[in-house]
Coordinates of C-alpha atoms and ligand atoms in Angstrom, one line a residue:
X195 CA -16.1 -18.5 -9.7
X196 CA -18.1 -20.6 -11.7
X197 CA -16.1 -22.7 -14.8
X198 CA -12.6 -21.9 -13.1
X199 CA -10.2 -24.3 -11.1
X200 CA -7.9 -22.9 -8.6
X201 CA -4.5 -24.3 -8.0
X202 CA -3.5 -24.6 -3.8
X203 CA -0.1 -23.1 -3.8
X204 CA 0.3 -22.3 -0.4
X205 CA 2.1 -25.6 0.4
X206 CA 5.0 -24.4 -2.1
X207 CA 7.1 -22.3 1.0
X208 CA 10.9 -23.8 0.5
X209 CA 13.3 -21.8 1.3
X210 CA 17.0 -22.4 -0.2
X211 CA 19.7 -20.0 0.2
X212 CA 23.1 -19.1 -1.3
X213 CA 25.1 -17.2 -0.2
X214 CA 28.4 -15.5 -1.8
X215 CA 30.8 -12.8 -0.8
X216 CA 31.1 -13.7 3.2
X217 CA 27.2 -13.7 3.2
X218 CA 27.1 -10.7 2.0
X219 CA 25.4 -11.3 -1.2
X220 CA 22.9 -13.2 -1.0
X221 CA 19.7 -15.2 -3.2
X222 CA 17.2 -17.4 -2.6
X223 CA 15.1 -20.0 -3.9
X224 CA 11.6 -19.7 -2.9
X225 CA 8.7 -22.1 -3.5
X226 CA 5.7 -19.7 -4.9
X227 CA 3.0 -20.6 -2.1
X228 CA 5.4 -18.3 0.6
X229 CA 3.9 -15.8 2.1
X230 CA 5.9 -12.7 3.1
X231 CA 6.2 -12.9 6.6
X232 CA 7.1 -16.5 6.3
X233 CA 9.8 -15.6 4.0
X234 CA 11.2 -13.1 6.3
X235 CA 11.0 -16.1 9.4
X236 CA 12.9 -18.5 7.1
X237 CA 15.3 -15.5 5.8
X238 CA 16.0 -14.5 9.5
X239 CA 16.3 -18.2 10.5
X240 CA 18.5 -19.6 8.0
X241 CA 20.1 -16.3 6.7
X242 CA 22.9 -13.7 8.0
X243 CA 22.6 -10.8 10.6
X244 CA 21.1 -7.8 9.0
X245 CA 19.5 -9.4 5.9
X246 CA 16.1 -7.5 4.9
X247 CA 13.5 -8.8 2.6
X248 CA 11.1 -6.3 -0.2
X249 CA 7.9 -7.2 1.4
X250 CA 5.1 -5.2 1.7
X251 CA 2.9 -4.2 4.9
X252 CA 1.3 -7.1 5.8
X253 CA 2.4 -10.5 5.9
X254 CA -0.5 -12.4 5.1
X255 CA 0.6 -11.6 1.5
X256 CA 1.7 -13.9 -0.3
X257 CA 4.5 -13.6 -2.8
X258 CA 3.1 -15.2 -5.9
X259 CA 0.7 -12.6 -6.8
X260 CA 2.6 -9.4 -4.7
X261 CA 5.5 -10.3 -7.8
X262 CA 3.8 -10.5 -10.5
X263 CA 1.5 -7.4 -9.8
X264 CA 5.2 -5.2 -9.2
X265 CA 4.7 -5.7 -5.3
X266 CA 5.6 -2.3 -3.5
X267 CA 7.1 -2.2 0.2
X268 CA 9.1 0.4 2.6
X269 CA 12.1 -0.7 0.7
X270 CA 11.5 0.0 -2.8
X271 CA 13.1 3.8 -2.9
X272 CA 16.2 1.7 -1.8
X273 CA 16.0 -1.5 -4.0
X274 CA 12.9 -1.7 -6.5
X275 CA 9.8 -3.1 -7.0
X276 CA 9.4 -7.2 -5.3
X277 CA 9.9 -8.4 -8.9
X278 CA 13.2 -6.0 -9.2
X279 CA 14.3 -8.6 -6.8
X280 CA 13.6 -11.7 -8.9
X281 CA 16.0 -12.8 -11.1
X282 CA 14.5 -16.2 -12.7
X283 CA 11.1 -18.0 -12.7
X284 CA 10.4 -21.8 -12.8
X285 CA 7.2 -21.9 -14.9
X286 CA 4.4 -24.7 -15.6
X287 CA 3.2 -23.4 -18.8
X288 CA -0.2 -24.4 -20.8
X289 CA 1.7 -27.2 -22.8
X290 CA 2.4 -28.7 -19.3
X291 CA 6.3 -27.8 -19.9
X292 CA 8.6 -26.8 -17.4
X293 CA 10.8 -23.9 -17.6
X294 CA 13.0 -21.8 -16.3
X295 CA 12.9 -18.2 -17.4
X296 CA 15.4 -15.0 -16.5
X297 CA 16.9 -12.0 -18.6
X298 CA 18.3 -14.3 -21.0
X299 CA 16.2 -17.5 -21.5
X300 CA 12.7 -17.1 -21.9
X301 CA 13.2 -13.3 -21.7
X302 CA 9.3 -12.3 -22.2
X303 CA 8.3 -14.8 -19.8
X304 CA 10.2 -12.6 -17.8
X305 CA 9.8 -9.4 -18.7
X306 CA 6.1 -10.3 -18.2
X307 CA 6.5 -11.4 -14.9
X308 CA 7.3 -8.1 -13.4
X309 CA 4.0 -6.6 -13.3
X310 CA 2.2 -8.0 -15.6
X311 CA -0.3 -9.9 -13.3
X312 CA -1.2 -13.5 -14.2
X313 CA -2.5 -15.3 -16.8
X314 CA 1.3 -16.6 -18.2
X315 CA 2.0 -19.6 -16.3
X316 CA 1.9 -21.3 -12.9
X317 CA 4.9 -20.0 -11.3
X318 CA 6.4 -22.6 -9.1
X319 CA 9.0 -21.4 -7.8
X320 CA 10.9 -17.7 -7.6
X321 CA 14.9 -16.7 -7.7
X322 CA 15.3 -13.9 -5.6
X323 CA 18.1 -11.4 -4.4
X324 CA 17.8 -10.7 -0.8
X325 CA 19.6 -7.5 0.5
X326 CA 21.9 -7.8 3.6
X327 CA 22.7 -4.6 5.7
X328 CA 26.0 -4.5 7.5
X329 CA 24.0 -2.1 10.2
X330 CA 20.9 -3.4 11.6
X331 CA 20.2 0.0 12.9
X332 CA 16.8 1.8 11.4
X333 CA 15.4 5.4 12.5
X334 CA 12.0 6.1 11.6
X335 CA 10.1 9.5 11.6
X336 CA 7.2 11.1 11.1
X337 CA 7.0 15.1 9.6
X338 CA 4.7 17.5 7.9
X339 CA 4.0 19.8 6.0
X340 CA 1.4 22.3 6.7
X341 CA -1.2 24.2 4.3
X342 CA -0.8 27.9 5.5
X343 CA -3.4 29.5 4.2
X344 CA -5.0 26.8 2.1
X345 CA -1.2 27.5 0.2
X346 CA -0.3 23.7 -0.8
X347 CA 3.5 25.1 -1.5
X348 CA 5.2 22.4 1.4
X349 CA 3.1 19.6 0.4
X350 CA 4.3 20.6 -3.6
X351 CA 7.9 20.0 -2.0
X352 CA 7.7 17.1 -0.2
X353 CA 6.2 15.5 -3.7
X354 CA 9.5 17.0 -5.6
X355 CA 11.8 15.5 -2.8
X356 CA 10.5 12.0 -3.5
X357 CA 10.7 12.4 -7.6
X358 CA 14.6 14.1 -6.7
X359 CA 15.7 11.8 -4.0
X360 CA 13.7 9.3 -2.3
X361 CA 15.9 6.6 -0.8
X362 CA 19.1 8.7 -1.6
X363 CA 21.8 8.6 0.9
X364 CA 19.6 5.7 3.2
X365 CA 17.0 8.2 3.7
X366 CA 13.1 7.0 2.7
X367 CA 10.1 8.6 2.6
X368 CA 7.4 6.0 3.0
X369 CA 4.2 6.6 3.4
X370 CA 1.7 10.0 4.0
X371 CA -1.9 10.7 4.7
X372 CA -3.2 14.0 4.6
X373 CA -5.4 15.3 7.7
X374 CA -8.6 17.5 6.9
X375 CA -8.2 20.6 8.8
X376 CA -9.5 21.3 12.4
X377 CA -10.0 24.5 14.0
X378 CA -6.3 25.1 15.4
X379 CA -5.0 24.0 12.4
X380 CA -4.8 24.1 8.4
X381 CA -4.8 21.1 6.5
X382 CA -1.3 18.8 7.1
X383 CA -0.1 16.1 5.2
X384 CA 1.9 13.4 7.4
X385 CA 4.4 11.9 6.3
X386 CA 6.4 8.3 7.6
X387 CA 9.7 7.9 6.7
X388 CA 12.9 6.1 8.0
X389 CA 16.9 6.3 7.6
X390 CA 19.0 3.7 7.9
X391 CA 21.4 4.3 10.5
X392 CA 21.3 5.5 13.9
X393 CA 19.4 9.1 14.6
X394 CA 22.2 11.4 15.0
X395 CA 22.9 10.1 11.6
X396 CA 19.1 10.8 10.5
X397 CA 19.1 13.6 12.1
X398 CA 22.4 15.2 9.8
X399 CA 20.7 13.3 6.2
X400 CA 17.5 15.0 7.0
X401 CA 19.0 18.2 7.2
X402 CA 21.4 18.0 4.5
X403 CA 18.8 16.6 2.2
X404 CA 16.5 19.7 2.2
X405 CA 13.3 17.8 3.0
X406 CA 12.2 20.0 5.6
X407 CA 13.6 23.4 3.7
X408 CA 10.6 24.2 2.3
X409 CA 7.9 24.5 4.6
X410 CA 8.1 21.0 6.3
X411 CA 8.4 20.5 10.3
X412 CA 9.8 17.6 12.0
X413 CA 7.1 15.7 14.4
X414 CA 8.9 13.3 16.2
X415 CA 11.7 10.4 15.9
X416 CA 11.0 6.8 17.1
X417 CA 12.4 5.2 20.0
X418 CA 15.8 4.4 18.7
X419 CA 15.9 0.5 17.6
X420 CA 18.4 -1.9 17.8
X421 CA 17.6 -5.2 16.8
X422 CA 20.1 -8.1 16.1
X423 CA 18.8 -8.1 12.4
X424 CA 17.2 -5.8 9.9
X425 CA 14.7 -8.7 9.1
X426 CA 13.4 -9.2 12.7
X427 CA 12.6 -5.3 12.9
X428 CA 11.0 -5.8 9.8
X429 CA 8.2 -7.5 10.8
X430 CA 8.0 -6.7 14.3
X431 CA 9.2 -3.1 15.1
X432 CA 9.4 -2.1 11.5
X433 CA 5.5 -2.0 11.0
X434 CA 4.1 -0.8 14.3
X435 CA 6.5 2.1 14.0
X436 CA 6.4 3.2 10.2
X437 CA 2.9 2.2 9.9
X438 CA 1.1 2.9 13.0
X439 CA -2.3 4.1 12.0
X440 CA -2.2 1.6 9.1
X441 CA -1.6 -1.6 10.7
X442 CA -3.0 -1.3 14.3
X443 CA -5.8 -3.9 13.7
X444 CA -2.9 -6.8 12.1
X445 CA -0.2 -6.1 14.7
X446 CA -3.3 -7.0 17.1
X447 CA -4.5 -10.1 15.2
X448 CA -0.7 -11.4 15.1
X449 CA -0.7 -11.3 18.7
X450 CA 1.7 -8.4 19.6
X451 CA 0.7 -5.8 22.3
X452 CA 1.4 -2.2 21.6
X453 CA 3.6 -1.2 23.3
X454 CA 4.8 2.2 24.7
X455 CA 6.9 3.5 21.7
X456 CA 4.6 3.1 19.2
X457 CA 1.4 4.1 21.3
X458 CA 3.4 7.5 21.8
X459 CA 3.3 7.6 17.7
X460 CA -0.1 6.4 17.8
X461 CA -1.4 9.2 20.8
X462 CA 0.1 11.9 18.0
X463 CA -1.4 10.8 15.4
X464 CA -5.4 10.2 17.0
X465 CA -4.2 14.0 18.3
X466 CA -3.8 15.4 15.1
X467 CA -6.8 12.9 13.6
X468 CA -9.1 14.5 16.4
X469 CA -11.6 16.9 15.4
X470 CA -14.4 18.5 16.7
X471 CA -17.6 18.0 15.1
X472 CA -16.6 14.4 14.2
X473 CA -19.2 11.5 15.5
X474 CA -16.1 9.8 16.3
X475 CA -12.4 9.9 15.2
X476 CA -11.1 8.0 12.3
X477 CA -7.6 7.2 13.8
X478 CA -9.9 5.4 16.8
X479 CA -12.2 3.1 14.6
X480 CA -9.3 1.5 13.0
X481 CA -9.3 -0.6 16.2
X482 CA -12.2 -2.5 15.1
X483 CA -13.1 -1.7 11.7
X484 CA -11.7 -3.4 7.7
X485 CA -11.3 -2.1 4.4
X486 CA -14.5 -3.2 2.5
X487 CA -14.0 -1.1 -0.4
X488 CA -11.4 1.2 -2.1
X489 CA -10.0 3.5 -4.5
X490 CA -6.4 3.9 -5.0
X491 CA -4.9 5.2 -8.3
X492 CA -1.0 5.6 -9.4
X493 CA -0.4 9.3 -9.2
X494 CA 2.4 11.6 -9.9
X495 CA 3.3 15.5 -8.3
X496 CA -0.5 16.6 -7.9
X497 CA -0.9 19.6 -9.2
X498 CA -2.3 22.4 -6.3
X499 CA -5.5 21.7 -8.0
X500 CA -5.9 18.5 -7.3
X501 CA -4.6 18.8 -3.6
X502 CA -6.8 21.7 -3.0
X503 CA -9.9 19.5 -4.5
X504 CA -8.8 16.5 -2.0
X505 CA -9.1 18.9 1.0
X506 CA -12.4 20.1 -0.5
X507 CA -13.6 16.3 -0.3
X508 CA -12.1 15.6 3.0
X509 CA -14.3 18.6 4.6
X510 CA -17.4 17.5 2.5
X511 CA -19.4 17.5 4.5
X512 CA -18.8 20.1 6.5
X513 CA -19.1 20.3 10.1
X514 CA -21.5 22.5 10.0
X515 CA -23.6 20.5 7.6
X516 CA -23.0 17.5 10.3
X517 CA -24.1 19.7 13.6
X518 CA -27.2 18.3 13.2
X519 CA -26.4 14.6 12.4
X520 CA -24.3 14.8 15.6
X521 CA -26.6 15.8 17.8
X522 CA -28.2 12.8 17.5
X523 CA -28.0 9.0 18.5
X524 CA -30.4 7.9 15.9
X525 CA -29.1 8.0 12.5
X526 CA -31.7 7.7 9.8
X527 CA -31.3 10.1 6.6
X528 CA -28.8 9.7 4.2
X529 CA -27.1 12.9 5.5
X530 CA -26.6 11.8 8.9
X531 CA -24.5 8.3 7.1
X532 CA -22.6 10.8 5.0
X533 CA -21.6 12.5 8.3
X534 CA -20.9 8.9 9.8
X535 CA -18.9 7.7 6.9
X536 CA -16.6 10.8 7.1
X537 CA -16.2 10.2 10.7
X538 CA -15.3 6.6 10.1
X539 CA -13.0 7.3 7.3
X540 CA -11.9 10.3 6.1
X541 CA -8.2 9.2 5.3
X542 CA -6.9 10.1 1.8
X543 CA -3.3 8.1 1.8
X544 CA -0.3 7.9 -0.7
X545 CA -0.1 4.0 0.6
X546 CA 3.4 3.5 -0.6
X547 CA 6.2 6.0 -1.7
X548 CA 8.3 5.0 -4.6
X549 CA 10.9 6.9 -6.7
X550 CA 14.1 6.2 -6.3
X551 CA 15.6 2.8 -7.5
X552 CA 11.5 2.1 -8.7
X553 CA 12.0 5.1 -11.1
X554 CA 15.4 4.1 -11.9
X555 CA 14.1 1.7 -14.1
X556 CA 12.7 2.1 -17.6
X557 CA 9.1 2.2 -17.6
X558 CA 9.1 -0.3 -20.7
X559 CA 11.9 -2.3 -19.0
X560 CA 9.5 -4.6 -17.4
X561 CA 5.7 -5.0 -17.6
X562 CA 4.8 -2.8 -14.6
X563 CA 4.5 0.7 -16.1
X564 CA 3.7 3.3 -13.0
X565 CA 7.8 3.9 -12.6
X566 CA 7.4 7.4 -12.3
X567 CA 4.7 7.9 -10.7
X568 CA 4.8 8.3 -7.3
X569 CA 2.5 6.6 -4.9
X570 CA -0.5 5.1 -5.1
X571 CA -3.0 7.5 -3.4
X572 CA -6.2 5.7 -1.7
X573 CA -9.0 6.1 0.1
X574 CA -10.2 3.0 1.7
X575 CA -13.3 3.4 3.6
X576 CA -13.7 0.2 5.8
X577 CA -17.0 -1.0 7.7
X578 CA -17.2 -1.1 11.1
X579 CA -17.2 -4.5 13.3
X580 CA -20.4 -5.8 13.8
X581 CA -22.5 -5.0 10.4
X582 CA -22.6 -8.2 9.2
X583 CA -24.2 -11.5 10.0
X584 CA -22.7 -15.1 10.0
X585 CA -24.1 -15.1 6.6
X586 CA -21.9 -12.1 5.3
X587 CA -25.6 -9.8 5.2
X588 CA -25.6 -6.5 6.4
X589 CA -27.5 -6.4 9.5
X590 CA -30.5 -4.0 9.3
X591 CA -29.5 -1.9 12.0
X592 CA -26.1 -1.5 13.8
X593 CA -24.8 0.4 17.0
X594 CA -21.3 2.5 17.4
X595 CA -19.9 4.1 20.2
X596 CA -17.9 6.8 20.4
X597 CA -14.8 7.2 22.6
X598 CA -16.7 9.7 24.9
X599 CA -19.4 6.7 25.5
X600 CA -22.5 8.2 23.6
X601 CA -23.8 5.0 21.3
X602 CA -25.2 5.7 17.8
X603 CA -28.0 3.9 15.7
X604 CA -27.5 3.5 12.7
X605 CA -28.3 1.5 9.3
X606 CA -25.4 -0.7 7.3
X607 CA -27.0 -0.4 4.1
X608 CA -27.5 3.3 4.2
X609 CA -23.5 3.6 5.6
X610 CA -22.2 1.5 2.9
X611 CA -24.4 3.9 0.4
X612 CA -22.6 6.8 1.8
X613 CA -19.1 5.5 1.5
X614 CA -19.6 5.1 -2.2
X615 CA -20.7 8.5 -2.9
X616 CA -17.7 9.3 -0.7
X617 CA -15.7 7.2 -3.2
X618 CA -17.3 8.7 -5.9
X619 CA -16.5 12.5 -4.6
X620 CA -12.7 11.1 -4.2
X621 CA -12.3 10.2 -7.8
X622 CA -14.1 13.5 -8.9
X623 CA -11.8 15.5 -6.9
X624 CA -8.8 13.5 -8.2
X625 CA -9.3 12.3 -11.8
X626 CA -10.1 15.5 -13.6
X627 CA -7.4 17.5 -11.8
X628 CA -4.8 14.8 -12.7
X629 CA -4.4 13.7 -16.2
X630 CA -1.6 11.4 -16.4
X631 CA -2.8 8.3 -13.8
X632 CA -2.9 4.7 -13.6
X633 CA -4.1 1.8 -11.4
X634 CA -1.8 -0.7 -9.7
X635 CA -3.0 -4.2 -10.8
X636 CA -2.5 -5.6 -7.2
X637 CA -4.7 -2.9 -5.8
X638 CA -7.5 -4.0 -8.4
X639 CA -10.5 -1.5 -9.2
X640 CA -13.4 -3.8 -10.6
X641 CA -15.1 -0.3 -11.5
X642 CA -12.5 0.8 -14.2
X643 CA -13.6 0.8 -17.8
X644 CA -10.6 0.9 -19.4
X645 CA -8.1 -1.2 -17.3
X646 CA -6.1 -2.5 -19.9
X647 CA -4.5 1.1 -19.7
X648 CA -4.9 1.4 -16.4
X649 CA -2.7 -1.4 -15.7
X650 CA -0.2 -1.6 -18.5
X651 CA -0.5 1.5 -20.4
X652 CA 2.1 1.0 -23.1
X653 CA 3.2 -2.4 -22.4
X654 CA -0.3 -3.8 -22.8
X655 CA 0.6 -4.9 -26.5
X656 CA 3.6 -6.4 -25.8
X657 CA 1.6 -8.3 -22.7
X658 CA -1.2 -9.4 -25.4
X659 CA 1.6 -10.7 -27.9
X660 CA 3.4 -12.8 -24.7
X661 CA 0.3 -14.1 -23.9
X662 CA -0.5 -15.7 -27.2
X663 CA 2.9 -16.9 -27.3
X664 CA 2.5 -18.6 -24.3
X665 CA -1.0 -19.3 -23.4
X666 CA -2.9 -19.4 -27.0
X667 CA -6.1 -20.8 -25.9
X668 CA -6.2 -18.2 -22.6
X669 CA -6.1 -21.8 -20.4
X670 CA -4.9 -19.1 -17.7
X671 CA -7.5 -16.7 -18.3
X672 CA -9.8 -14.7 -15.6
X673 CA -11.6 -11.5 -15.8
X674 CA -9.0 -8.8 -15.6
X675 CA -5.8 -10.9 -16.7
X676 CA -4.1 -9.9 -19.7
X677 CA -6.2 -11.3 -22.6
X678 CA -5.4 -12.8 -26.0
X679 CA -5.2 -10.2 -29.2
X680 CA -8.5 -10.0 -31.4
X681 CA -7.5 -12.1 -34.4
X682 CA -8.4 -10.7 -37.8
Ligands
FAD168 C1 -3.9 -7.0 3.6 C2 -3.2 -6.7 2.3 C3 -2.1 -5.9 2.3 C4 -1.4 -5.6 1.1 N1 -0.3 -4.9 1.1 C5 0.4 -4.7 0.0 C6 1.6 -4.0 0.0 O1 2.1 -3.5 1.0 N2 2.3 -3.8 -1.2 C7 1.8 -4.3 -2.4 O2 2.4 -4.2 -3.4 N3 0.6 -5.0 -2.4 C8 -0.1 -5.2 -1.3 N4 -1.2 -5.9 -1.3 C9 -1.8 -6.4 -2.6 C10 -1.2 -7.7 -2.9 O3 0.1 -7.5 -3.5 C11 -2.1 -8.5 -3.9 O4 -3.3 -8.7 -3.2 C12 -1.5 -9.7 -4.4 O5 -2.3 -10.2 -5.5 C13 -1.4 -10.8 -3.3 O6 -0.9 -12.0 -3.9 P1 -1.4 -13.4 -3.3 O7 -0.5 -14.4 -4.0 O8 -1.4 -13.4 -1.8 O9 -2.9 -13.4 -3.8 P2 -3.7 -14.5 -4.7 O10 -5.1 -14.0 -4.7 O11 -3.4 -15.9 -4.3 O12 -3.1 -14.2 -6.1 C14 -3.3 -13.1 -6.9 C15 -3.4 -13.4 -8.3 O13 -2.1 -13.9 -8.8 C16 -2.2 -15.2 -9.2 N5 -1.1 -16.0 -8.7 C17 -0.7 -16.0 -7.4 N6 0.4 -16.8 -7.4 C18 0.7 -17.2 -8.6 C19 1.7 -18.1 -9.1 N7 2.6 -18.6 -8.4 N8 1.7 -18.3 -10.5 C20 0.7 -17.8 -11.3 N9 -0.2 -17.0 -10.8 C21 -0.3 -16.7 -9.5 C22 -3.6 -15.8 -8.7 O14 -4.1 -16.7 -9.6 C23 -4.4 -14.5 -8.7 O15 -4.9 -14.2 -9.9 C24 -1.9 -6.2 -0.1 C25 -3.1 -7.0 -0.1 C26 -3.7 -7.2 1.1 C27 -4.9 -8.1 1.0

């Protein structure tokens, strides 16, 4: 960006432990430029069996910005946000002084740093409190929850099970997408979750909890894992499994093959995905495709409204409406891209499930204000491979095969056209049906007119006020950071 210097961080990845209690309580000092999956290396090199580490799916991240936007992982029903886990700052501030701020020196500083996004300081270096589990042992599972009948009554109660108890009792939900229905089947919304402990043990939480009393079915348990530490199944096991469909493409780019556990998960999933009428499945095009645009909002319980709206977008259009688009090789009208973009990406997704120790905290307690909601829900269309040149242009025409072998024709710009009308139908069928919503700054929305609200809702003031304490001539300032208060 033109008129702004960046500041290199990324050397900043010290590591320095303590550890009290027999190891069993333990914090780090980390330098700001670590990433998260380099902070889980150096935790599972230098720290004790079974320690674990908030991160979120992918560990390219890196932790200066995943703090200070809240930073959301598997974990946080069990322990919080990322910047739960922080307990003091080192900050350069805009007077080029040094400090150190936690709950009781500097305490806006630090109230600020919990969601508030940048624009405070240079953080150089981040306390944390790492948890350590005394059983490595993790149980992950997928279920659903049908809608009979177009009835959204299970999907209601798997949304009143997370506000209840999410992460109660070692039991998380994690993650869910919802499939569009296919002729054998209604609508289902799939959800990921895991239990710490062994799966005789999930299986007894499950059922005590009442999760699956209202409608919901049990789809399959993972392979039981036992690795010598939480933190290695965190960034090896932990993802594939939990995550299949989401982070196929990065456990590929790190290297790992895919093995027979989670390709069971994955051949369920592409099953359900599957539908008729489709140019080609979604689940199958994550192999080679990337997110190139998204919406994702902070939502609470939807109301049936809203979940009936999102099924309305996910069959729009319909199959029939697409007969003719599939029939053919060549795609040329804008229809026959609409047809191709659902094909590509149909997914809505409730990327992260919070509750539990998130909502446990007072939504004024720190900066980051979605506490109660309970996910962000996305939908994150992604281009295929192959539609751009060395240049970053969209190629005028592109090819894509389908899994049965037939090869398509068809043109970038008029697909990239189509996924934002998809995006558009997404936030008609959500917005209006759901009132009370936000937008989680780390998943930013460069569309949003009023993302002051968005982001901070009631703690914006408070945000503008640090800001001016701390940063009077905005020297931090970017578009979308919180900004100085209008003097009168
Ligand atoms: C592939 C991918 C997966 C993701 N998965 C998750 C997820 O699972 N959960 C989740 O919560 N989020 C997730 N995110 C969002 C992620 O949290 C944000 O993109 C976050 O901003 C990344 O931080 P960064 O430091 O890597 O990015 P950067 O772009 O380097 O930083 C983001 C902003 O913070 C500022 N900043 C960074 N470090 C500092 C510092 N030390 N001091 C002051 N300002 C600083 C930067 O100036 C910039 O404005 C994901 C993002 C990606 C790309």
């Amino acid at each position: 960006m033109d008129g702004y210097v960046t500041i290199d961080l990324s050397n900043m990845t010290q590591v320095n432990l303590t550890m009290a209690n027999g190891g069993r309580q333990l914090t780090a000092w980390t330098g700001a430029g670590i990433t998260n999956s380099l902070l889980v290396a150096e935790l599972l090199t230098k720290g004790p069996k079974g320690v674990a580490s908030l991160s979120g799916s992918c560990p390219s991240v890196g932790t200066g910005g995943f703090y200070l936007g809240g930073g959301m992982g598997n974990l946080s029903p069990l322990y919080g946000l990322g910047c739960d886990q922080v307990l003091a700052i080192e900050v350069v501030l805009a007077d080029g002084s040094v400090v150190t701020a936690d709950a009781e020196h500097y305490p806006d500083l630090f109230w600020a740093s919990c969601g508030g996004g940048p624009g405070f300081g240079v953080i150089t270096q981040y306390k944390v409190k790492v948890p350590v589990h005394d059983d490595p042992r993790i149980t992950s599972f997928i279920v659903f929850f049908p809608a009979d009948g177009g009835s959204t009554y299970a999907i209601s109660s798997w949304q009143k099970f997370i506000a209840a108890q999410n992460g109660r009792n070692g039991l998380v939900l994690t993650g869910a997408t919802l499939l569009p229905a296919a002729p054998d089947r209604p609508p289902v919304l799939l959800s990921s979750g895991m239990f710490l402990g062994p799966k005789e043990a999930a299986i007894k939480a499950i059922n005590a909890s009442g999760l699956l009393d209202e409608g919901g079915v049990m789809l399959d348990f993972a392979p039981p894992v036992e690795f010598p530490t939480f933190g290695h199944f965190m960034i090896d096991e932990y993802m594939r499994l939990m995550n299949d469909w989401n982070s196929q493409i990065l456990v590929e780019e790190l290297g790992h093959t895919w093995d027979r556990s989670s390709q069971a998960h994955f051949d369920l999933f592409v099953k359900l995905a599957l539908q008729p009428g489709s140019l080609v499945s979604s689940a199958e095009n994550r192999f080679w495709r990337w997110f190139v645009m998204n919406a994702c909002y902070m939502v609470p319980e939807l109301s049936p409204t809203a979940l009936k709206a999102l099924m309305a977008f996910q069959n729009s259009p319909t199959d029939a409406e697409c007969a003719g688009s599939a029939s053919k090789t060549n795609l040329t009208t804008a229809t026959d891209h609409l047809c191709l973009a659902k094909a590509l990406s149909n997914q809505v997704t409730w990327n992260h499930i919070l509750g539990g120790a998130v909502a446990a905290v007072p939504t004024n307690a720190t900066a980051f204000p979605h506490r109660k909601m309970l996910s962000p829900l996305c939908h994150e269309p992604g281009m295929p491979y192959g539609t751009y040149d060395r240049k970053g242009e969209l190629l005028p025409s592109a090819n894509i095969t389908s899994s049965g072998g037939i090869t398509y024709t068809y043109t970038p710009q008029l697909l990239v056209d189509a996924f934002i009308k998809r995006i558009q139908q997404f936030q008609r069928a959500l917005l209006p049906n759901t009132p009370e919503i936000g937008t989680y700054y780390n998943y930013i929305l460069p569309s949003l007119e009023d993302w002051q609200r968005s982001y901070w809702g009631s703690n914006y003031p408070r945000l503008q006020r640090i800001k001016a304490a701390y940063d009077p001539n905005g020297l931090f300032s970017k578009p979308f950071t919180v900004e100085l208060p209008v003097r009168k």
